[in-house]
Coordinates of C-alpha atoms (C1' of nucleotides) in Angstrom, one line a residue:
Chain A
M30 CA 1.8 -10.0 -25.0
A31 CA 4.8 -11.8 -25.6
N32 CA 5.2 -15.1 -24.3
E33 CA 7.9 -14.7 -21.7
A34 CA 10.2 -17.8 -20.7
K35 CA 9.6 -19.2 -17.4
K36 CA 11.7 -17.5 -14.7
P37 CA 14.5 -20.0 -12.8
A38 CA 13.3 -20.8 -9.9
Q39 CA 16.1 -18.9 -8.0
E40 CA 13.9 -15.6 -9.4
V41 CA 10.6 -17.4 -7.7
G42 CA 12.4 -17.8 -4.6
K43 CA 13.7 -13.9 -4.7
F44 CA 9.9 -12.9 -5.7
Q45 CA 9.1 -14.8 -1.9
A46 CA 12.0 -13.4 -0.5
I47 CA 10.6 -9.7 -1.3
I48 CA 7.6 -10.8 0.0
S49 CA 8.7 -11.9 2.6
H50 CA 11.3 -9.2 3.6
C51 CA 8.2 -6.0 3.1
K52 CA 6.0 -8.1 5.7
E53 CA 9.2 -8.7 7.8
Y54 CA 10.5 -4.9 7.7
G55 CA 6.9 -3.0 8.0
F56 CA 6.8 -2.4 4.1
I57 CA 3.6 -3.8 3.3
F58 CA 1.1 -6.5 5.6
P59 CA -1.9 -8.0 4.3
S60 CA -5.5 -6.6 4.4
S61 CA -7.1 -7.5 7.7
E62 CA -4.1 -10.0 8.6
I63 CA -5.8 -11.1 11.7
Y64 CA -9.0 -12.3 9.6
D65 CA -6.9 -14.2 7.3
G66 CA -6.6 -11.7 4.7
L67 CA -8.6 -10.3 1.9
Q68 CA -8.2 -11.5 -1.5
A69 CA -5.7 -9.1 -3.3
V70 CA -5.8 -6.3 -1.0
Y71 CA -3.0 -4.9 0.7
D72 CA -2.1 -2.8 3.6
Y73 CA 1.7 -0.1 3.7
G74 CA 3.5 0.0 6.5
Q75 CA 5.1 2.0 8.7
M76 CA 8.1 1.9 5.9
G77 CA 6.2 1.2 3.1
S78 CA 4.0 4.0 3.1
E79 CA 7.4 6.2 3.1
L80 CA 8.6 4.6 0.2
K81 CA 5.5 5.0 -1.4
K82 CA 5.0 8.9 -0.6
N83 CA 8.2 9.6 -2.2
I84 CA 7.6 7.7 -5.4
K85 CA 4.4 9.6 -5.2
D86 CA 6.4 12.9 -4.5
Y87 CA 8.6 11.9 -7.2
W88 CA 6.7 11.6 -10.2
W89 CA 4.2 14.7 -8.9
K90 CA 7.4 16.8 -9.2
S91 CA 8.9 15.8 -12.0
M92 CA 5.1 15.8 -14.2
T93 CA 3.8 19.4 -12.3
Q94 CA 6.9 20.9 -11.4
L95 CA 8.9 20.2 -13.9
H96 CA 6.4 21.0 -16.6
D97 CA 5.1 24.4 -16.8
N98 CA 2.1 23.4 -18.5
I99 CA 1.0 20.5 -16.5
V100 CA -1.3 21.1 -13.2
G101 CA -2.6 18.9 -10.9
I102 CA -5.9 18.0 -9.6
D103 CA -7.6 15.7 -6.8
A104 CA -10.6 14.1 -7.9
A105 CA -13.2 12.5 -6.0
I106 CA -13.3 8.6 -6.1
F107 CA -17.3 8.6 -6.5
M108 CA -18.6 9.9 -9.4
H109 CA -22.0 10.1 -11.2
P110 CA -23.0 7.2 -12.4
T111 CA -23.5 8.3 -16.3
T112 CA -19.4 9.4 -16.2
W113 CA -19.1 5.5 -16.6
K114 CA -21.8 5.4 -19.5
A115 CA -20.0 7.7 -21.5
S116 CA -16.5 6.6 -20.6
G117 CA -17.7 2.8 -22.0
H118 CA -17.0 1.0 -19.0
V119 CA -20.3 -0.2 -17.6
D120 CA -21.0 -1.6 -21.3
N121 CA -17.4 -2.7 -22.7
F122 CA -16.4 -4.6 -19.6
N123 CA -19.3 -6.0 -18.5
D124 CA -18.8 -9.9 -19.9
P125 CA -21.5 -12.2 -19.4
M126 CA -19.3 -15.5 -18.7
I127 CA -20.0 -19.3 -19.3
D128 CA -18.4 -22.3 -18.3
N129 CA -18.3 -25.5 -19.8
K130 CA -18.8 -28.0 -16.8
D131 CA -16.8 -31.0 -19.1
S132 CA -14.2 -28.8 -20.0
K133 CA -14.1 -26.5 -17.3
K134 CA -13.4 -24.0 -19.7
R135 CA -14.5 -20.6 -19.5
Y136 CA -16.0 -18.3 -22.3
R137 CA -17.4 -15.0 -22.5
V138 CA -20.6 -15.3 -23.9
D139 CA -20.4 -13.0 -26.8
H140 CA -17.3 -14.7 -27.9
L141 CA -19.1 -17.9 -27.9
I142 CA -22.0 -17.1 -30.0
E143 CA -19.8 -15.0 -32.2
G144 CA -17.8 -18.0 -33.4
H145 CA -20.9 -19.8 -33.5
A146 CA -22.0 -17.4 -36.3
E147 CA -18.7 -17.5 -37.9
L148 CA -18.9 -21.2 -38.3
L149 CA -22.8 -20.6 -39.8
K150 CA -21.5 -18.1 -42.5
A151 CA -18.6 -20.7 -43.6
D152 CA -21.5 -22.9 -44.1
G153 CA -22.7 -20.4 -46.6
K154 CA -25.9 -19.9 -44.3
E155 CA -25.3 -15.9 -43.8
K156 CA -29.1 -15.3 -43.1
E157 CA -29.0 -17.9 -40.2
A158 CA -25.5 -16.4 -38.8
E159 CA -26.8 -12.8 -38.9
E160 CA -30.3 -13.7 -37.2
L161 CA -28.5 -15.3 -34.9
L162 CA -26.4 -11.7 -33.7
A163 CA -29.3 -9.9 -33.7
A164 CA -31.1 -11.8 -31.3
M165 CA -27.8 -12.2 -29.2
D166 CA -27.2 -7.9 -29.4
A167 CA -31.3 -8.1 -28.4
L168 CA -30.7 -10.1 -25.3
L169 CA -27.5 -8.8 -24.3
A170 CA -29.2 -5.5 -24.2
K171 CA -31.7 -6.6 -22.1
D172 CA -29.1 -8.9 -19.8
D173 CA -31.2 -11.6 -19.9
F174 CA -28.9 -14.0 -19.3
A175 CA -31.6 -17.4 -19.2
G176 CA -32.2 -16.2 -22.8
L177 CA -28.7 -16.4 -23.6
K178 CA -28.0 -19.6 -22.4
Q179 CA -31.8 -20.9 -24.3
L180 CA -29.9 -19.0 -27.5
I181 CA -26.8 -21.2 -26.9
E182 CA -28.6 -24.6 -26.3
D183 CA -31.1 -24.2 -29.0
N184 CA -27.9 -23.6 -31.5
K185 CA -26.6 -26.5 -30.0
M186 CA -23.0 -24.9 -29.5
V187 CA -20.5 -27.0 -28.3
C188 CA -17.3 -26.3 -26.6
A189 CA -14.3 -26.5 -28.6
I190 CA -12.5 -28.7 -25.8
S191 CA -15.0 -30.9 -24.9
G192 CA -17.3 -30.7 -27.7
T193 CA -20.2 -31.0 -25.1
C194 CA -23.3 -28.7 -24.6
N195 CA -23.1 -29.3 -21.0
W196 CA -23.0 -25.5 -19.5
T197 CA -23.4 -23.3 -16.6
D198 CA -25.5 -20.9 -16.0
I199 CA -24.6 -17.7 -17.2
R200 CA -23.0 -15.2 -14.5
Q201 CA -21.8 -11.7 -14.9
F202 CA -18.2 -10.6 -14.4
N203 CA -17.9 -6.8 -13.1
L204 CA -14.7 -5.0 -13.8
M205 CA -16.6 -2.2 -11.5
F206 CA -17.3 -2.4 -8.0
S207 CA -20.5 -0.7 -7.2
T208 CA -22.0 0.8 -3.9
E209 CA -25.3 2.2 -2.7
F210 CA -25.2 6.2 -2.6
G211 CA -27.2 7.9 0.1
S212 CA -27.7 6.6 3.9
T213 CA -30.9 4.9 2.7
E214 CA -31.1 2.1 0.8
A215 CA -32.0 1.9 -2.4
S216 CA -34.9 -0.4 -2.2
E217 CA -36.8 1.7 0.4
I218 CA -36.9 4.9 -1.5
P219 CA -38.1 5.0 -4.9
P220 CA -35.3 5.6 -7.5
A221 CA -34.9 9.2 -8.8
G222 CA -34.7 8.6 -12.6
G223 CA -35.0 5.2 -13.3
G224 CA -33.8 1.5 -11.7
G225 CA -30.4 2.1 -10.2
A226 CA -30.4 5.4 -9.6
N227 CA -28.7 5.4 -6.8
K228 CA -25.7 2.9 -7.4
V229 CA -22.6 4.3 -7.8
Y230 CA -19.3 3.1 -8.7
L231 CA -15.8 3.3 -7.4
R232 CA -13.8 4.9 -10.1
P233 CA -12.1 2.1 -12.6
E234 CA -9.2 4.6 -13.3
T235 CA -9.0 7.9 -12.4
A236 CA -8.8 9.7 -15.7
Q237 CA -12.1 10.2 -15.8
G238 CA -11.8 12.9 -13.3
I239 CA -9.8 14.6 -15.3
F240 CA -11.7 14.4 -18.3
V241 CA -15.1 15.7 -16.7
N242 CA -12.9 18.7 -15.2
F243 CA -11.3 19.4 -18.2
L244 CA -12.6 22.9 -19.0
N245 CA -12.6 23.7 -15.2
V246 CA -9.1 23.4 -15.6
Q247 CA -8.5 24.9 -18.7
K248 CA -10.5 27.8 -18.1
T249 CA -9.6 28.7 -14.5
G250 CA -6.0 27.9 -15.2
R251 CA -6.2 29.9 -18.3
M252 CA -4.7 26.6 -20.1
K253 CA -3.7 26.7 -23.6
V254 CA -3.6 23.3 -25.6
P255 CA -0.8 21.5 -25.3
F256 CA -1.4 21.4 -21.4
G257 CA -1.8 18.4 -19.2
I258 CA -3.4 17.8 -16.0
A259 CA -2.2 15.1 -13.3
Q260 CA -3.3 13.1 -10.7
I261 CA -2.6 10.4 -8.3
G262 CA -5.4 8.4 -6.7
K263 CA -6.9 5.2 -5.9
A264 CA -8.8 3.5 -8.1
F265 CA -11.1 -0.3 -8.1
R266 CA -11.1 -3.2 -10.2
N267 CA -12.4 -6.8 -9.8
E268 CA -10.2 -8.8 -11.2
I269 CA -10.6 -12.4 -12.2
V270 CA -7.6 -13.5 -11.1
A271 CA -5.9 -11.3 -8.5
R272 CA -2.6 -12.4 -7.5
Q273 CA 1.2 -11.7 -7.7
F274 CA 1.6 -9.8 -4.4
I275 CA 1.1 -6.0 -5.1
F276 CA 0.9 -6.4 -9.1
R277 CA -2.4 -6.5 -9.4
M278 CA -4.6 -5.7 -6.4
R279 CA -8.5 -4.9 -6.3
E280 CA -7.6 -1.7 -5.0
F281 CA -4.7 0.1 -6.2
E282 CA -3.1 3.5 -7.2
Q283 CA -2.5 5.1 -10.2
M284 CA -0.4 7.8 -11.3
E285 CA -2.2 9.1 -14.7
M286 CA -1.5 12.3 -17.0
Q287 CA -4.1 13.4 -19.8
F288 CA -2.2 15.6 -22.2
F289 CA -4.4 17.2 -24.4
I290 CA -3.6 18.6 -28.0
R291 CA -4.6 19.8 -31.3
P292 CA -6.0 17.2 -33.1
G293 CA -3.7 15.9 -35.5
T294 CA -0.7 16.1 -34.1
Q295 CA -1.1 12.8 -31.9
K296 CA 1.1 10.8 -33.3
E297 CA 4.0 13.4 -32.7
W298 CA 2.9 13.6 -28.6
Y299 CA 2.4 10.3 -28.4
E300 CA 6.2 9.9 -29.3
F301 CA 7.1 12.5 -27.4
W302 CA 5.6 10.9 -24.0
K303 CA 7.0 7.7 -25.0
A304 CA 10.3 8.4 -25.1
E305 CA 9.7 10.9 -21.9
R306 CA 7.9 8.6 -19.8
L307 CA 10.9 6.2 -20.5
K308 CA 13.3 8.8 -19.4
W309 CA 11.5 9.3 -15.8
H310 CA 12.4 6.2 -15.2
R311 CA 15.5 5.6 -16.0
S312 CA 16.5 9.1 -14.3
L313 CA 16.2 6.9 -10.7
G314 CA 19.3 4.8 -12.0
I315 CA 17.7 2.0 -13.1
P316 CA 19.3 -0.1 -15.4
A317 CA 18.0 0.3 -19.1
E318 CA 17.9 -3.4 -20.0
K319 CA 15.1 -3.8 -17.1
Y320 CA 12.8 -1.8 -19.3
R321 CA 11.3 -2.6 -22.9
Y322 CA 8.3 -1.1 -24.7
H323 CA 5.5 -3.8 -25.8
D324 CA 3.2 -1.7 -28.8
H325 CA -0.2 -3.0 -28.3
I326 CA -1.9 -4.7 -31.4
K327 CA -5.1 -5.1 -30.3
L328 CA -6.3 -1.3 -28.9
A329 CA -9.3 -0.7 -26.3
H330 CA -11.9 1.1 -27.2
Y331 CA -11.1 4.5 -26.8
A332 CA -7.2 4.4 -28.3
D333 CA -5.5 4.6 -31.6
A334 CA -2.1 3.9 -30.5
A335 CA -1.1 2.3 -27.3
C336 CA 1.9 1.5 -25.8
D337 CA 3.0 -0.4 -22.3
I338 CA 6.5 0.3 -20.4
E339 CA 7.3 -3.4 -19.3
F340 CA 9.8 -3.6 -16.2
D341 CA 11.7 -6.9 -15.7
F342 CA 10.2 -7.8 -12.6
P343 CA 10.9 -11.0 -10.9
M344 CA 8.1 -12.7 -12.3
G345 CA 9.0 -11.6 -15.7
F346 CA 8.3 -8.6 -17.9
K347 CA 5.0 -6.8 -17.1
E348 CA 3.8 -4.1 -17.8
L349 CA 4.4 -0.8 -15.5
E350 CA 3.0 1.9 -17.2
G351 CA 0.8 2.6 -20.3
I352 CA 0.8 5.6 -22.8
H353 CA -2.1 5.8 -24.9
S354 CA -2.9 8.1 -27.7
R355 CA -7.2 8.3 -26.8
T356 CA -8.1 10.2 -29.7
D357 CA -10.7 12.5 -28.2
F358 CA -12.8 9.8 -27.3
D359 CA -13.3 10.8 -24.0
L360 CA -14.3 14.4 -24.2
R361 CA -16.4 13.4 -27.0
S362 CA -18.6 11.1 -25.5
H363 CA -18.9 13.1 -22.0
Q364 CA -20.0 16.0 -24.7
E365 CA -22.6 13.8 -26.1
Y366 CA -23.4 12.1 -22.4
S367 CA -23.4 15.7 -20.7
K368 CA -25.0 17.9 -23.5
K369 CA -22.1 20.1 -22.8
K370 CA -19.5 21.6 -25.1
Q371 CA -16.4 20.4 -24.5
Q372 CA -14.4 22.3 -27.0
Y373 CA -11.4 24.3 -26.8
F374 CA -10.6 27.6 -28.7
D375 CA -7.3 27.9 -30.3
N376 CA -6.2 31.3 -30.6
D377 CA -3.1 30.2 -32.5
I378 CA -2.6 30.9 -36.4
D379 CA -2.6 27.7 -38.3
P380 CA 0.2 28.4 -40.9
A381 CA -1.8 26.7 -43.6
T382 CA -4.4 28.8 -43.3
G383 CA -3.4 31.8 -41.7
K384 CA -6.4 31.7 -39.7
P385 CA -6.9 30.5 -35.9
Y386 CA -7.7 26.7 -35.3
G387 CA -10.7 27.7 -33.6
N388 CA -12.9 25.4 -32.2
Y389 CA -12.3 22.0 -31.5
I390 CA -12.4 18.8 -29.1
P391 CA -8.2 18.3 -28.2
F392 CA -6.8 15.1 -28.4
V393 CA -5.6 13.2 -25.4
I394 CA -2.3 11.6 -24.8
E395 CA -2.4 9.3 -21.8
T396 CA 0.5 8.4 -19.4
S397 CA -0.7 5.8 -16.7
I398 CA 1.7 4.4 -14.3
G399 CA 0.6 2.0 -11.4
L400 CA 2.2 3.5 -8.4
D401 CA 2.1 0.0 -6.7
R402 CA 3.5 -1.5 -10.0
M403 CA 6.3 0.9 -9.2
F404 CA 6.8 0.4 -5.7
L405 CA 7.2 -3.4 -6.9
A406 CA 9.9 -2.6 -9.4
V407 CA 11.6 -0.1 -7.2
L408 CA 11.8 -2.8 -4.5
S409 CA 12.3 -5.8 -6.5
Q410 CA 15.2 -3.8 -8.0
A411 CA 16.9 -2.7 -5.0
Y412 CA 16.5 -6.0 -3.2
E413 CA 19.8 -7.6 -2.9
E414 CA 21.3 -10.6 -0.7
Q415 CA 24.8 -10.5 -0.6
D416 CA 27.3 -13.1 0.9
L417 CA 30.0 -11.3 2.9
S418 CA 31.8 -14.7 3.6
T419 CA 35.5 -14.6 4.6
P420 CA 37.9 -17.6 5.0
E421 CA 37.4 -17.5 8.7
R422 CA 33.8 -17.2 9.1
P423 CA 30.1 -17.1 6.9
D424 CA 28.7 -13.9 6.9
S425 CA 25.8 -12.5 4.9
R426 CA 23.6 -9.1 4.6
V427 CA 20.1 -8.5 3.2
V428 CA 20.3 -4.7 1.5
L429 CA 17.7 -2.5 -0.4
K430 CA 19.9 -0.6 -2.7
L431 CA 16.8 2.3 -3.1
P432 CA 17.5 5.3 -4.7
A433 CA 18.7 7.6 -1.6
S434 CA 15.7 9.8 -2.9
L435 CA 12.7 7.5 -2.3
A436 CA 14.5 5.7 0.7
P437 CA 11.8 5.8 3.6
I438 CA 15.1 6.7 6.2
K439 CA 17.5 8.9 4.5
L440 CA 20.4 9.0 7.5
A441 CA 20.9 6.7 10.6
V442 CA 22.7 8.8 13.6
L443 CA 24.1 6.0 16.1
P444 CA 26.5 6.6 19.1
L445 CA 29.1 4.2 18.9
T446 CA 27.8 3.6 23.0
K447 CA 25.6 4.8 25.0
K448 CA 27.5 6.4 27.5
D449 CA 30.2 9.1 27.4
G450 CA 28.1 11.7 26.2
L451 CA 28.1 9.9 22.7
P452 CA 24.0 10.1 22.7
E453 CA 24.2 13.9 23.6
V454 CA 26.1 14.9 20.4
A455 CA 24.0 12.0 18.4
E456 CA 20.8 14.2 19.6
R457 CA 22.5 17.3 18.2
I458 CA 22.9 16.0 15.1
M459 CA 19.1 14.9 15.2
S460 CA 18.0 18.0 15.9
D461 CA 19.8 19.9 13.0
C462 CA 18.8 17.3 10.2
R463 CA 15.0 16.0 11.3
P464 CA 13.7 19.1 9.9
H465 CA 15.2 18.4 6.5
F466 CA 14.4 14.7 6.2
R467 CA 13.8 11.3 7.6
C468 CA 16.5 10.5 10.4
F469 CA 16.5 7.8 12.9
Y470 CA 18.2 7.2 15.7
E471 CA 19.6 4.0 17.2
E472 CA 21.7 3.4 20.4
K473 CA 20.9 -0.6 20.9
D474 CA 23.5 -3.3 20.1
S475 CA 26.6 -3.6 18.5
I476 CA 27.3 -1.2 15.6
G477 CA 27.3 -3.9 12.7
K478 CA 24.2 -4.7 14.2
R479 CA 22.4 -1.3 13.4
Y480 CA 24.1 -1.1 10.4
R481 CA 22.8 -4.3 9.2
R482 CA 19.3 -3.3 10.3
M483 CA 19.4 0.2 8.4
D484 CA 20.6 -2.1 4.8
A485 CA 17.6 -3.9 5.7
L486 CA 15.3 -0.6 5.7
G487 CA 17.3 0.8 2.5
T488 CA 18.8 3.5 4.3
P489 CA 21.8 5.3 2.5
F490 CA 23.5 6.9 5.1
C491 CA 25.0 5.9 8.7
V492 CA 26.6 8.6 10.4
T493 CA 28.8 7.2 13.8
V494 CA 29.6 9.3 16.9
D495 CA 32.5 8.1 18.5
H496 CA 35.2 9.1 21.0
Q497 CA 36.8 11.1 18.5
T498 CA 33.9 13.1 17.8
L499 CA 34.2 14.4 21.2
Q500 CA 37.7 16.0 20.6
D501 CA 37.4 17.2 16.7
D502 CA 33.2 17.2 15.6
T503 CA 33.9 14.5 13.3
V504 CA 31.7 11.6 12.7
T505 CA 32.3 8.5 10.5
I506 CA 29.6 8.3 7.8
R507 CA 29.0 4.9 6.3
Y508 CA 27.8 4.1 2.8
R509 CA 25.0 1.8 2.3
D510 CA 25.9 0.3 -0.9
T511 CA 29.6 0.4 -0.8
M512 CA 29.9 -0.3 2.8
E513 CA 32.9 2.3 2.9
Q514 CA 33.2 4.6 5.6
E515 CA 35.2 8.0 6.0
R516 CA 35.6 10.5 8.8
I517 CA 33.2 14.1 7.7
P518 CA 32.6 17.1 10.2
I519 CA 29.0 17.0 11.4
E520 CA 28.4 20.4 9.6
K521 CA 29.0 18.3 6.6
I522 CA 26.3 15.8 7.2
K523 CA 23.0 17.9 6.3
E524 CA 24.6 19.0 3.1
L525 CA 25.7 15.5 1.9
V526 CA 22.7 14.1 2.7
M527 CA 20.6 16.6 1.3
N528 CA 22.5 16.8 -2.3
A529 CA 22.2 13.1 -2.8
I530 CA 18.6 12.8 -2.2
G531 CA 17.9 16.0 -4.7
Chain B
rG14 C1' -12.3 -21.8 -12.3
rC15 C1' -9.1 -26.3 -12.7
rG16 C1' -4.8 -29.7 -10.6
rG17 C1' -0.9 -29.5 -7.1
rA18 C1' 1.3 -28.3 -2.2
rA19 C1' 1.0 -25.8 2.3
rG20 C1' -0.9 -23.6 7.0
rU21 C1' 2.7 -24.8 14.7
rA22 C1' 5.9 -18.4 18.7
rG23 C1' 7.0 -11.9 14.5
rC24 C1' 10.6 -15.1 10.9
rU25 C1' 12.6 -20.1 9.4
rC26 C1' 11.5 -24.8 11.1
rA27 C1' 10.7 -29.5 14.3
rC28 C1' 7.5 -32.6 17.2
rC29 C1' 9.0 -39.8 13.8
rU30 C1' 4.2 -45.0 14.4
rG31 C1' -1.8 -39.9 18.6
rG32 C1' -0.4 -38.9 25.8
rU33 C1' -2.1 -31.3 26.9
rA34 C1' 4.2 -27.7 22.1
rG35 C1' 10.4 -27.0 21.2
rA36 C1' 14.9 -24.7 18.9
rG37 C1' 17.3 -21.1 16.3
rC38 C1' 17.0 -16.5 14.4
rG39 C1' 14.5 -11.9 15.8
rA40 C1' 12.0 -8.9 19.9
rC41 C1' 12.5 -6.7 25.1
rA42 C1' 15.6 -5.1 29.6
rG43 C1' 20.4 -4.9 31.3
rC44 C1' 25.7 -6.5 30.8
rU45 C1' 30.0 -6.9 27.7
rU46 C1' 31.5 -4.1 23.0
rC47 C1' 35.0 2.0 20.8
rC48 C1' 33.3 0.7 13.5
rC49 C1' 29.9 -3.9 10.2
rA50 C1' 24.8 -9.3 12.1
rA51 C1' 25.1 -14.8 14.8
rG52 C1' 29.6 -12.8 23.4
rC53 C1' 27.0 -12.8 28.1
rU54 C1' 22.2 -12.7 31.4
rG55 C1' 17.2 -12.5 31.8
rU56 C1' 12.1 -11.5 30.2
rA57 C1' 8.2 -11.7 26.9
rG58 C1' 5.6 -14.4 22.9
rG59 C1' 1.4 -20.0 20.2
rU60 C1' -6.1 -22.6 23.0
rA61 C1' -1.0 -25.4 16.1
rG62 C1' -5.7 -21.3 10.2
rC63 C1' -10.8 -22.1 11.6
rG64 C1' -15.2 -25.6 12.3
rG65 C1' -16.7 -30.7 13.3
rG66 C1' -15.6 -36.1 13.9
rU67 C1' -13.0 -40.5 16.0
rU68 C1' -10.3 -41.5 20.8
rC69 C1' -9.7 -41.7 27.7
rG70 C1' -6.6 -38.1 25.5
rA71 C1' -5.1 -35.2 18.5
rG72 C1' -0.7 -30.3 16.1
rU73 C1' -0.5 -35.6 14.9
rC74 C1' -5.9 -39.6 12.4
rC75 C1' -10.8 -38.5 9.2
rC76 C1' -14.4 -35.1 6.9
rG77 C1' -15.6 -30.1 6.2
rU78 C1' -14.1 -24.9 5.1
rC79 C1' -11.1 -20.4 5.2
rU80 C1' -6.2 -18.6 3.3
rU81 C1' -1.5 -18.6 0.8
rC82 C1' 1.9 -20.5 -3.0
rC83 C1' 2.9 -23.3 -7.8
rG84 C1' 1.0 -24.8 -12.5
rC85 C1' -3.2 -24.1 -15.8
rU86 C1' -6.9 -21.3 -17.6
rC87 C1' -8.9 -16.2 -18.0
rC88 C1' -7.8 -10.5 -18.6
rA89 C1' -8.5 -4.4 -19.6

RNA sequence: GCGGAAGUAGCUCACCUGGUAGAGCGACAGCUUCCCAAGCUGUAGGUAGCGGGUUCGAGUCCCGUCUUCCGCUCCA
């Protein structure tokens, strides 16, 4: 990843301010806060859960409703343990680590040993290098950490920084959280199919729920390639360093879509979804310069092309969404492990041969966006501290310029005073609008104070009922972003808000 | 994981050299106010992160621990 210039202190301050704002106005709370919190876990509050849900709905609708060839599913978080063998998560993401006690530098054990093997080769000791790597593979396969440490010490492998051979014991870094399946602990009952048979994982990505249901959906939905399956759901990953608020959490939510295509067409579909996804982001009205692509050079084990859509967060440009060309890796792997064919029969005529394309394992283009990251992107883009001071007196406001379609509350209904029959009129407006979108009624405090409170929550519209309303059935509508207001008939309110929220 | 800083009311902070906690904002109830916060009255809210030690007495000194933030490291 390209190195970013450090954000100025002002931006760091803005990030802090956003975090505080989130807590103070009921968007996001630290998990289990009364017990000092749980590292890298957060709860969404009364406002945050609305905003989050609106982002979800916006994505879901644009993916499924607006694409005839994409359907949604909601797969379970628990999956058969073999799923994660097939996906490569068990083998590829369980990295034994070792620390040098002098330099405090941490290494992946395999990287350390492979590095040493390279040195041997450079010395012309090809045979020794091969033997070393073979010994490592054998020990890794057995999870023999003591043996691996012995191997490192026997070969006098030293830390590049400290130059010493003073190592800690080897520890395992587990990407996935695991738990016990069944009501009895594993130790009390004999494992059904070998050791650890009762161990299940909390899924580290939602994608596998889609892959294992590929044929279910294709057949029951009579889907024809190319088609997509979308899913929104929780995923869980142990993070080495989990920080930066909701940007990197241990429990997070993904919005993924796997698009199944004819082999050989992956390049064009990859480009298609790359462009399509950026279009989606821009449709929210966020400026284009806040986004950029970042192509991956080093690819994950399942991909033949990958890029991120990065967003200019308060702490710099960071990954928001990934678009990956996953080849047929996942379906092919599931076919091998499950012994169930994961093929699709394509009846379309191949112009090259004049015959149907026939049976094949589809290739896959994945779009995967972090819902929590999207939340943070939307919020940090919307957050603004404004200085409204006049020569007479200082004044300021905090406003969330959220897209109206995403705002937790769409309309505030405010009687100018709480007597003279104004609340009764306001209540009528509430009853009229409540079924259609989220409204908020407030009669306490001065009108200005109420406007500012709504600004802080990102409410795009406030209507105020005053004495003139009693005469001519009009109200003042006040716009959040411009703070301008105008007079409109009561019967126009609903229509105006509905148009704005799409 | 390493280094640095910080943890006192919902928020921002004060209490200097140890004597059983204060302010502003916010919240709530009311008054006032007829269109953009900080007008008036009243009320609620803290065993000073947690544990231990020193002391007649600790928010204040010492040790430990947890959490958060900043930097470095690491990372799919």
